[in-house]
XYZ file of C-alpha atoms in Angstrom:
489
model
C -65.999 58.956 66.566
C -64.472 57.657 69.784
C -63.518 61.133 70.721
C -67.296 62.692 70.263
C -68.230 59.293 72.269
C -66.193 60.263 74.892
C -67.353 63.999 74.859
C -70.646 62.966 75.311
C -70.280 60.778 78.252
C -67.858 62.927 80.058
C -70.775 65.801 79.616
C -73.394 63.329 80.694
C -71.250 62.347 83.938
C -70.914 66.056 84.094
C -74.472 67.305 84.293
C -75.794 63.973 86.359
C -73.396 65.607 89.147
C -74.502 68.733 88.946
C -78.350 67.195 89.256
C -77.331 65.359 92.465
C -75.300 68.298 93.852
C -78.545 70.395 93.308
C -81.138 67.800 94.478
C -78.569 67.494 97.769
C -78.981 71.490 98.058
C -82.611 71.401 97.939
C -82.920 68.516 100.169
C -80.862 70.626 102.498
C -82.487 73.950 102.505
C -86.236 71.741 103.082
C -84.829 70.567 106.413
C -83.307 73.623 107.351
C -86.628 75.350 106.184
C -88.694 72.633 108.211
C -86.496 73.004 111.586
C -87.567 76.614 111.766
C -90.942 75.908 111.186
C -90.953 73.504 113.726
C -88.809 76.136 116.444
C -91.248 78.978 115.516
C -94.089 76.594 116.068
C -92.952 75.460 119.538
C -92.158 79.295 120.342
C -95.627 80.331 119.226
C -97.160 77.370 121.706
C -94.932 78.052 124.506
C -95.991 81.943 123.838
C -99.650 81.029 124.179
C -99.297 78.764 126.707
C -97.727 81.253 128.948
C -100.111 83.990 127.525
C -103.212 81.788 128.996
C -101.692 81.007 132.009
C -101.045 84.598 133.408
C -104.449 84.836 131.659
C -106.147 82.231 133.817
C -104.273 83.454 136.943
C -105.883 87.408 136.559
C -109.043 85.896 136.296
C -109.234 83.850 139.136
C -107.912 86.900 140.801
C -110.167 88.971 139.672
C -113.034 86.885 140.368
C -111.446 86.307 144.125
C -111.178 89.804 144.568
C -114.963 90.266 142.672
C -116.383 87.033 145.103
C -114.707 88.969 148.586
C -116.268 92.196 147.520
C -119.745 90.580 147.281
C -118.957 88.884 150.988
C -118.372 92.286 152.064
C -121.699 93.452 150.936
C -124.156 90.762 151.510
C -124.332 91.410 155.456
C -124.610 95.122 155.558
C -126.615 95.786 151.881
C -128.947 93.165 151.805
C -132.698 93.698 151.155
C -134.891 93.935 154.605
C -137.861 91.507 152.491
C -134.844 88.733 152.310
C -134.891 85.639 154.812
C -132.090 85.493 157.376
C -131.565 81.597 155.834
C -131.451 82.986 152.540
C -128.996 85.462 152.910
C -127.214 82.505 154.903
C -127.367 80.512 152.415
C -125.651 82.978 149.805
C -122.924 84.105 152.216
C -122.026 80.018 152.463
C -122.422 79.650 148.849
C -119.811 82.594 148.435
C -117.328 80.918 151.037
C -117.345 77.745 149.102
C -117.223 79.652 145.225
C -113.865 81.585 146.903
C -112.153 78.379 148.995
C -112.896 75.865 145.304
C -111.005 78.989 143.895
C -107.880 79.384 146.376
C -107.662 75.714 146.377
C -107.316 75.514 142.370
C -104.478 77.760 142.584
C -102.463 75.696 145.208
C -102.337 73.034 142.650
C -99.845 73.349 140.912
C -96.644 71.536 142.594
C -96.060 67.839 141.170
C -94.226 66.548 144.081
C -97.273 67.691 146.758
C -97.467 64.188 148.016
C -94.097 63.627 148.365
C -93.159 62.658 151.586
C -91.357 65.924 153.596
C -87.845 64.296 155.133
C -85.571 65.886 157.994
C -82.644 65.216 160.003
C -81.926 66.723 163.196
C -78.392 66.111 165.186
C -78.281 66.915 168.474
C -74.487 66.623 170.790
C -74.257 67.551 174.075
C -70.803 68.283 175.579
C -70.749 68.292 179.535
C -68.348 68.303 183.171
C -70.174 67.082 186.099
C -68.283 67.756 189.441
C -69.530 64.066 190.984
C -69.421 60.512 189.462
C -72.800 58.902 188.323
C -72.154 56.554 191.157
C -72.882 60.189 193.406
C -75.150 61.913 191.046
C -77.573 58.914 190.030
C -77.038 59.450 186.106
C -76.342 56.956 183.872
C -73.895 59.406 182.237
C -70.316 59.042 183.512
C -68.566 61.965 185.956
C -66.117 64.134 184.762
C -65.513 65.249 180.835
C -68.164 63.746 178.808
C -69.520 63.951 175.016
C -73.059 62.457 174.272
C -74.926 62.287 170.876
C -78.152 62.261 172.272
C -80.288 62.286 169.159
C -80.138 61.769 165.370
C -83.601 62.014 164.574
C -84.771 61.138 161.074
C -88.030 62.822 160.631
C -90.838 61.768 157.281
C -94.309 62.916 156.775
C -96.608 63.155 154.445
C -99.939 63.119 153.368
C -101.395 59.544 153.172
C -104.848 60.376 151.109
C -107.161 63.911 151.614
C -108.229 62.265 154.864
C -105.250 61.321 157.046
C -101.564 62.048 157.215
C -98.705 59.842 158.409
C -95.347 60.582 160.020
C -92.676 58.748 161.613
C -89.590 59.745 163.828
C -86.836 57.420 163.781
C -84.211 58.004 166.809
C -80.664 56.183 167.402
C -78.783 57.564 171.367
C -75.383 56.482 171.882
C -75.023 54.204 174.413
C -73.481 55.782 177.883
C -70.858 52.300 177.871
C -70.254 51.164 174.486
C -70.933 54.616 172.433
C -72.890 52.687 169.875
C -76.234 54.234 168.503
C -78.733 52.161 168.773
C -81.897 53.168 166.508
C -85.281 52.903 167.303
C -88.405 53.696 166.303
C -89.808 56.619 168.215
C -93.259 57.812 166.515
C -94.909 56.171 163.588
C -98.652 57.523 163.849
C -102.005 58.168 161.350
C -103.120 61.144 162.256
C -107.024 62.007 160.527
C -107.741 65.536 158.794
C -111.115 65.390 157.713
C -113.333 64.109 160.542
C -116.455 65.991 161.430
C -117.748 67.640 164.625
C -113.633 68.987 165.053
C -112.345 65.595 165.923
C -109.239 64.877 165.149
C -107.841 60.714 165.872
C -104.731 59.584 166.222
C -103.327 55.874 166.440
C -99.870 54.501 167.194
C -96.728 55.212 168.677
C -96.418 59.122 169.167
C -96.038 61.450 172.441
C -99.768 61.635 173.984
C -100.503 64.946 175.347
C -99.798 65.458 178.992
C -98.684 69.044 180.039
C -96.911 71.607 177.931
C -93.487 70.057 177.929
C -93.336 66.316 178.191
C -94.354 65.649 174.383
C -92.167 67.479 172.867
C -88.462 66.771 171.841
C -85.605 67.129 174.111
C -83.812 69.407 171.523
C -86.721 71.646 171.249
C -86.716 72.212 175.114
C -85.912 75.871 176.088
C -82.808 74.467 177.697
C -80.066 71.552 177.792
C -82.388 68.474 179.981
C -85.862 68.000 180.602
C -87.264 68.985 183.846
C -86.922 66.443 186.930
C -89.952 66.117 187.466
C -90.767 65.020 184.188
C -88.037 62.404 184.144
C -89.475 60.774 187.425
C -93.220 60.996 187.051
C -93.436 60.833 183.608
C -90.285 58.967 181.906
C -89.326 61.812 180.145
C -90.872 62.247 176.441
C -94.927 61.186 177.404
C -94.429 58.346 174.539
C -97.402 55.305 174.411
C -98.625 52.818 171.793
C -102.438 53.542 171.724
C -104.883 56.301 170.661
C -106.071 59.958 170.460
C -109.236 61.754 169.882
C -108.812 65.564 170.301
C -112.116 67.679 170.143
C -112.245 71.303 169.636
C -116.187 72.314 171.162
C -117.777 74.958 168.547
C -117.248 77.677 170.427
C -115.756 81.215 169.968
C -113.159 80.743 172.477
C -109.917 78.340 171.732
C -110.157 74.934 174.318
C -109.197 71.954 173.194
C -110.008 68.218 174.980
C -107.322 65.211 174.204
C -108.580 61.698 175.572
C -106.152 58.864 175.051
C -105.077 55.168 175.767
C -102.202 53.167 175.631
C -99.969 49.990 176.518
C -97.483 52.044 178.164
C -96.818 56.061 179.121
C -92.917 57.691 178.908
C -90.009 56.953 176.825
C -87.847 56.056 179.459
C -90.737 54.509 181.615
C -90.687 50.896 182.434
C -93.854 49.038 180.707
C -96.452 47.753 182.906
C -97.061 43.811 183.733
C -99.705 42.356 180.795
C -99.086 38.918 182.288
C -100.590 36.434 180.070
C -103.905 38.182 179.648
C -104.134 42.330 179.891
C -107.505 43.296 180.896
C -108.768 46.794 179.997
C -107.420 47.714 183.513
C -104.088 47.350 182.182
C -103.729 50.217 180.134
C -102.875 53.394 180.628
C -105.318 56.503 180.199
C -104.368 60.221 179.988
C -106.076 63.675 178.953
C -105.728 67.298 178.570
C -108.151 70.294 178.742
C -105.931 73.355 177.555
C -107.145 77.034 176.644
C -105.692 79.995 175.023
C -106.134 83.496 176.171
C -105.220 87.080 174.324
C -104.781 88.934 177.894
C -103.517 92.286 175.572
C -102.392 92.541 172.013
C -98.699 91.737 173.423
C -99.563 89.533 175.611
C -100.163 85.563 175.608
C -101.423 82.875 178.579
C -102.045 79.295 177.787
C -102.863 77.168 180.463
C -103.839 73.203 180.874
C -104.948 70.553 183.641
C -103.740 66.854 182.345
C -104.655 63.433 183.953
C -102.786 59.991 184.226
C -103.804 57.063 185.376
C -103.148 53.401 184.951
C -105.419 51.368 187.361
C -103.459 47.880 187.654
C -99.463 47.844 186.698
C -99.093 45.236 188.432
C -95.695 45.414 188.978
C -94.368 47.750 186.855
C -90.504 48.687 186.725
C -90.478 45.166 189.176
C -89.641 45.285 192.735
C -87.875 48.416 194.088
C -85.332 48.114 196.314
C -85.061 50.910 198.884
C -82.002 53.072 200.720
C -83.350 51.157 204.077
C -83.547 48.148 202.829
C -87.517 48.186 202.322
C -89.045 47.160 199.238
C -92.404 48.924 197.029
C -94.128 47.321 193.992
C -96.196 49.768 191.901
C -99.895 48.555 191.800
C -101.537 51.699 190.641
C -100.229 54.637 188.462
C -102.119 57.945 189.179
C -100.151 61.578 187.888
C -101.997 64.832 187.718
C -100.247 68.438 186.641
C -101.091 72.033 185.942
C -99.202 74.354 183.531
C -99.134 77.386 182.440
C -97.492 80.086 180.433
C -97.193 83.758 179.890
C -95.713 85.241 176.774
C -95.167 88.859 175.947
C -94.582 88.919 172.527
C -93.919 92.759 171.619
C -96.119 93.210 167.757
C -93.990 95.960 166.653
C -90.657 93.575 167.330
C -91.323 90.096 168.001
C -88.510 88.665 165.898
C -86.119 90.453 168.038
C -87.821 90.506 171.777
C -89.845 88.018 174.080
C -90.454 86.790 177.569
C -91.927 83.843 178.384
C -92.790 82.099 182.095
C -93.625 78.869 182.077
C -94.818 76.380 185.252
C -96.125 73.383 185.708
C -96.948 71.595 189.038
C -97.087 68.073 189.331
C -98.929 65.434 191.541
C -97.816 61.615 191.952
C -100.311 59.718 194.187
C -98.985 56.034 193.064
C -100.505 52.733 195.141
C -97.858 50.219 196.230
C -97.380 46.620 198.144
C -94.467 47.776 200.043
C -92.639 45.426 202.165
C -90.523 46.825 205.277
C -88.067 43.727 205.610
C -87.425 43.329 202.041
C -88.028 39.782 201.533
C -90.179 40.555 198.486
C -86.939 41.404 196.949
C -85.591 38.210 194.918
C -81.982 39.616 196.226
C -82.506 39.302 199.531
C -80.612 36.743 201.459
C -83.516 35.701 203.135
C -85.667 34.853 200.821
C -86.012 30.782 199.632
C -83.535 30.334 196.544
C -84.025 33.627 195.321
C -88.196 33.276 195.583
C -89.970 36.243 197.027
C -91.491 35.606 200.829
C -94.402 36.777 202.725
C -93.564 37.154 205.876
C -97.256 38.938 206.716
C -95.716 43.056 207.084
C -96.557 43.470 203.336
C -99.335 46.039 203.132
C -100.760 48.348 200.263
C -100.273 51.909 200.927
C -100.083 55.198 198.548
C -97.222 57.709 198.138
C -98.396 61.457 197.711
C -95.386 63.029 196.496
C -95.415 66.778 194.364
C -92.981 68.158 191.968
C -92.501 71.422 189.523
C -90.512 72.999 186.685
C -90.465 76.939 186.441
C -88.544 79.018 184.192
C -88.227 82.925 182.452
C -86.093 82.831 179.003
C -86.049 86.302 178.269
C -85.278 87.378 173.953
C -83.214 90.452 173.616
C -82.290 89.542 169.755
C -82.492 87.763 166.813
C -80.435 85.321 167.542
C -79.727 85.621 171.446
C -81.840 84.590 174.554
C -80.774 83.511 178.199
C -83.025 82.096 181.047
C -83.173 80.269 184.569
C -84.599 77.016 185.249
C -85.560 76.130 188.636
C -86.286 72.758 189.593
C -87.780 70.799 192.473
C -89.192 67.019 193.102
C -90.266 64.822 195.555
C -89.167 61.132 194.697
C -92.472 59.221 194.038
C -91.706 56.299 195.818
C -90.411 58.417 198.636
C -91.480 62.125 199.352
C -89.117 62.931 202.247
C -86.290 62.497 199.341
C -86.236 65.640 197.474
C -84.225 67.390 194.823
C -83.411 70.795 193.716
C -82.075 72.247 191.055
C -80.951 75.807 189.402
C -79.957 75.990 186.083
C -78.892 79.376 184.166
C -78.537 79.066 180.312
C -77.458 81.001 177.436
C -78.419 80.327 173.765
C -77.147 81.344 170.516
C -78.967 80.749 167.148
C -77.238 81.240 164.016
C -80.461 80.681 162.705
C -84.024 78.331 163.419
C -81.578 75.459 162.164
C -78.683 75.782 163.992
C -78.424 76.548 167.749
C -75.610 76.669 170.569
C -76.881 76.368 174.265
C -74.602 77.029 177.287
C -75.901 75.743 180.563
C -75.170 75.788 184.070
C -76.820 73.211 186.751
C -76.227 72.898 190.772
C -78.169 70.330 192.060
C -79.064 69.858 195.825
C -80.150 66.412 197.357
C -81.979 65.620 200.812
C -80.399 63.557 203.511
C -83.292 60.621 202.454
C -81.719 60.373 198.986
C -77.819 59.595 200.106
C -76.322 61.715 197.310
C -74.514 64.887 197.605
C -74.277 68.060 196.074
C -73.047 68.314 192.553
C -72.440 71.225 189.597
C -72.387 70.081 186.035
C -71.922 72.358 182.911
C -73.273 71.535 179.524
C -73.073 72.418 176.041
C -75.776 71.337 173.327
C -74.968 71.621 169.615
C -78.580 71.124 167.799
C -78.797 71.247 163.810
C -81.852 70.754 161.302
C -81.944 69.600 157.425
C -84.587 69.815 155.504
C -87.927 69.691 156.783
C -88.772 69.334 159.847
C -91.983 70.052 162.190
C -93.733 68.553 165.448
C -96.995 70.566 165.216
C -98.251 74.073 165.939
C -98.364 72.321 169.822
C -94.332 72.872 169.731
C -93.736 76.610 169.591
């Protein structure tokens, strides 16, 4: 009896196993079964997802290409009993069916309002025959290395009706070799003002002539031209505003009207005192044009104003070779430029030749003192208090200057060029300077550029400096994005 007990249970254990062992099986094969249905289910969306898309994509094509066809056909093949305004009307309607179309297509990246960031290096390696007590540099004689610019460049769209960028600069100091960063644009710049206007507000480089508001390592060659340094401060920088207009007409000319607190990166600010009237500010414009003088062949050409009707004493009192003293009261700068490309169609990643000019005109007002004692310096004046002593008398200096150079393109990646430069000193036009400068420049690519450049410099007797040669090599390099406008080509 025990044993058939026994029997019994052991078969009982026996086939309760083989249940579980069975149920385990089926439970498996359900999961495996429901994974694949799951797989081919995903597969099948992703399949018709795709399918639609390239779907969608012929169709707006075709009705792009369907939408042009009709654009071609409404001017020429349209009935004589239809109204000019109608027909007007339809070829508008059209334009507006095809741009809603173009523009659904170019939406498609997530990160479009991502801010675009670059970095740009710039080193300039150099031998100057003279000392910068002879030369009048604030770069040391001799065997030199400068890192003139790391530029950190962001921009971006702010909403569909402005964008925003900013340019933030550190320069190694000429002494103590420290970089020192500043801020050196931060603007709002509009995009969807009527009538062609276009405003921008804040710090950014307001357009005077064809070189002074752009970068130095964007510059055809090594330094900016003299006469830029002296009558403008180098890059045309300000704090203030800019409204450029583009008139409805068929021809290209463009108007920029600006203001601002101050004009030049390296020029000293003018005198607010304790309450800036409207006089105190500084206003510039520029009327450029474009002209297509052959199908190779480019000239773009522009007149720009400066003036700043009461600094004051801007840059403070200025101590002369003779001893004499001036103090800016008025800040007036006109300039022409110019420039002629030929820019070969069949070849113009390989070949170009471009002249470019521009004249300058600095007719400044000053309170200039012959004996000096306006200078706080001066031994004669009371405890270092500036005197009248009743010679002080306003007066204007009319003083000219120019930039003109060829760079000439014989490859992709070589071009060479001459510089010639000439200035009158605007707070003394019998001191003059002149200046040749050949230059040689290798691109590895748009990002990554060698420049070789010689410069002999000649001074006038009124300036106290002699002769001196200097030879410079710039190393500029780009990452990521980076872009000053259509203005910088």
């Amino acid at each position: 009896m025990k044993l058939k007990n026994l029997l019994g249970l052991s078969s009982a254990l026996c086939l309760s196993a083989l249940a579980l062992k069975a149920q385990e099986t089926n439970q498996i094969e359900q999961l495996q079964k429901q994974l694949k249905q799951t797989q081919e289910s995903f597969e099948r969306q992703q399949r018709e997802m795709r399918e639609s898309f390239e779907k969608m994509m012929r169709d707006q094509q075709a009705q792009i290409e369907a939408l042009k066809k009709q654009l071609a056909t409404v001017p020429t093949n349209a009935p004589a009993a239809v109204p000019t305004e109608t027909a007007s009307e339809q070829i508008k309607e059209l334009n507006e069916k095809v741009d809603q179309v173009v523009e659904a297509q170019k939406k498609v990246r997530p990160g479009e309002f991502n801010p675009s960031i670059g970095l740009v290096g710039e080193t300039v390696f150099s031998y100057n025959s003279r000392g910068s007590d002879r030369t009048g540099n604030d770069r040391p004689g001799g065997f030199d290395v400068f890192q003139r610019s790391i530029e950190l460049n962001v921009a971006a769209s702010v909403d569909p009706f402005a964008k925003g960028y900013a340019v933030i600069n550190a320069s190694a100091d000429s002494q103590t070799g420290e970089a020192t960063m500043g801020v050196e644009e931060a603007a709002l710049q509009t995009t969807a003002l009527p009538w062609n206007l276009e405003l921008k507000a804040g710090r950014f480089f307001g357009e005077f002539g064809k070189l002074s508001f752009i970068h130095d390592h964007e510059l055809p060659f090594v330094n900016r031209p003299l006469v830029l340094d002296q009558y403008i401060g180098g890059e045309s920088r300000t704090d203030g505003a800019q409204l450029n207009w583009l008139p409805p007409i068929s021809h290209y000319v463009s108007l920029a009207l600006g203001f601002g607190s101050g004009f030049g990166g390296d020029s000293p600010l003018n005198n607010p005192g304790l309450y800036r009237s409207l006089s105190g500010f500084n206003y510039f414009g520029r009327l450029s044009t474009y002209f297509d003088l052959t199908p190779d062949l480019q000239l773009e050409t522009g007149i720009s104003g400066l003036i700043n009707p009461s600094t004051k004493d801007r840059g403070g009192v200025l101590v002369q070779p003779d001893g004499s003293t001036l103090t800016e009261k008025e800040r007036r700068v006109t300039g022409l430029d110019l420039k002629l490309s030929y820019v070969p169609l069949r070849n113009n990643q390989f070949q170009r030749l471009d002249w470019g000019t521009e004249v300058l005109f600095s007719d400044s007002r000053y309170l200039k003192d012959p004996d000096g004692s306006l200078d706080p310096n001066n031994p004669t004046s009371m405890a270092g208090w500036p005197m009248l002593t009743g010679d002080e008398h306003n007066g204007n200096v009319g003083s000219l200057g120019l930039y003109s150079y060829v760079t000439y393109k014989w490859s992709r990646q070589w071009s060479g060029g001459f510089l010639f430069d000439w200035v009158q000193s605007a707070q003394n036009n019998h001191d003059e300077t002149f200046a040749y400068s050949p230059y040689l420049t290798f691109a590895w690519s748009h990002w990554n550029q060698l420049r070789l450049q010689y410069t002999h410099t000649d001074h006038s007797t009124a300036s106290g400096l002699p002769s001196d040669d200097a030879v410079y090599l710039q190393w500029a390099w780009i990452i990521g994005a980076h872009s000053h406008g259509w203005q910088a080509r």
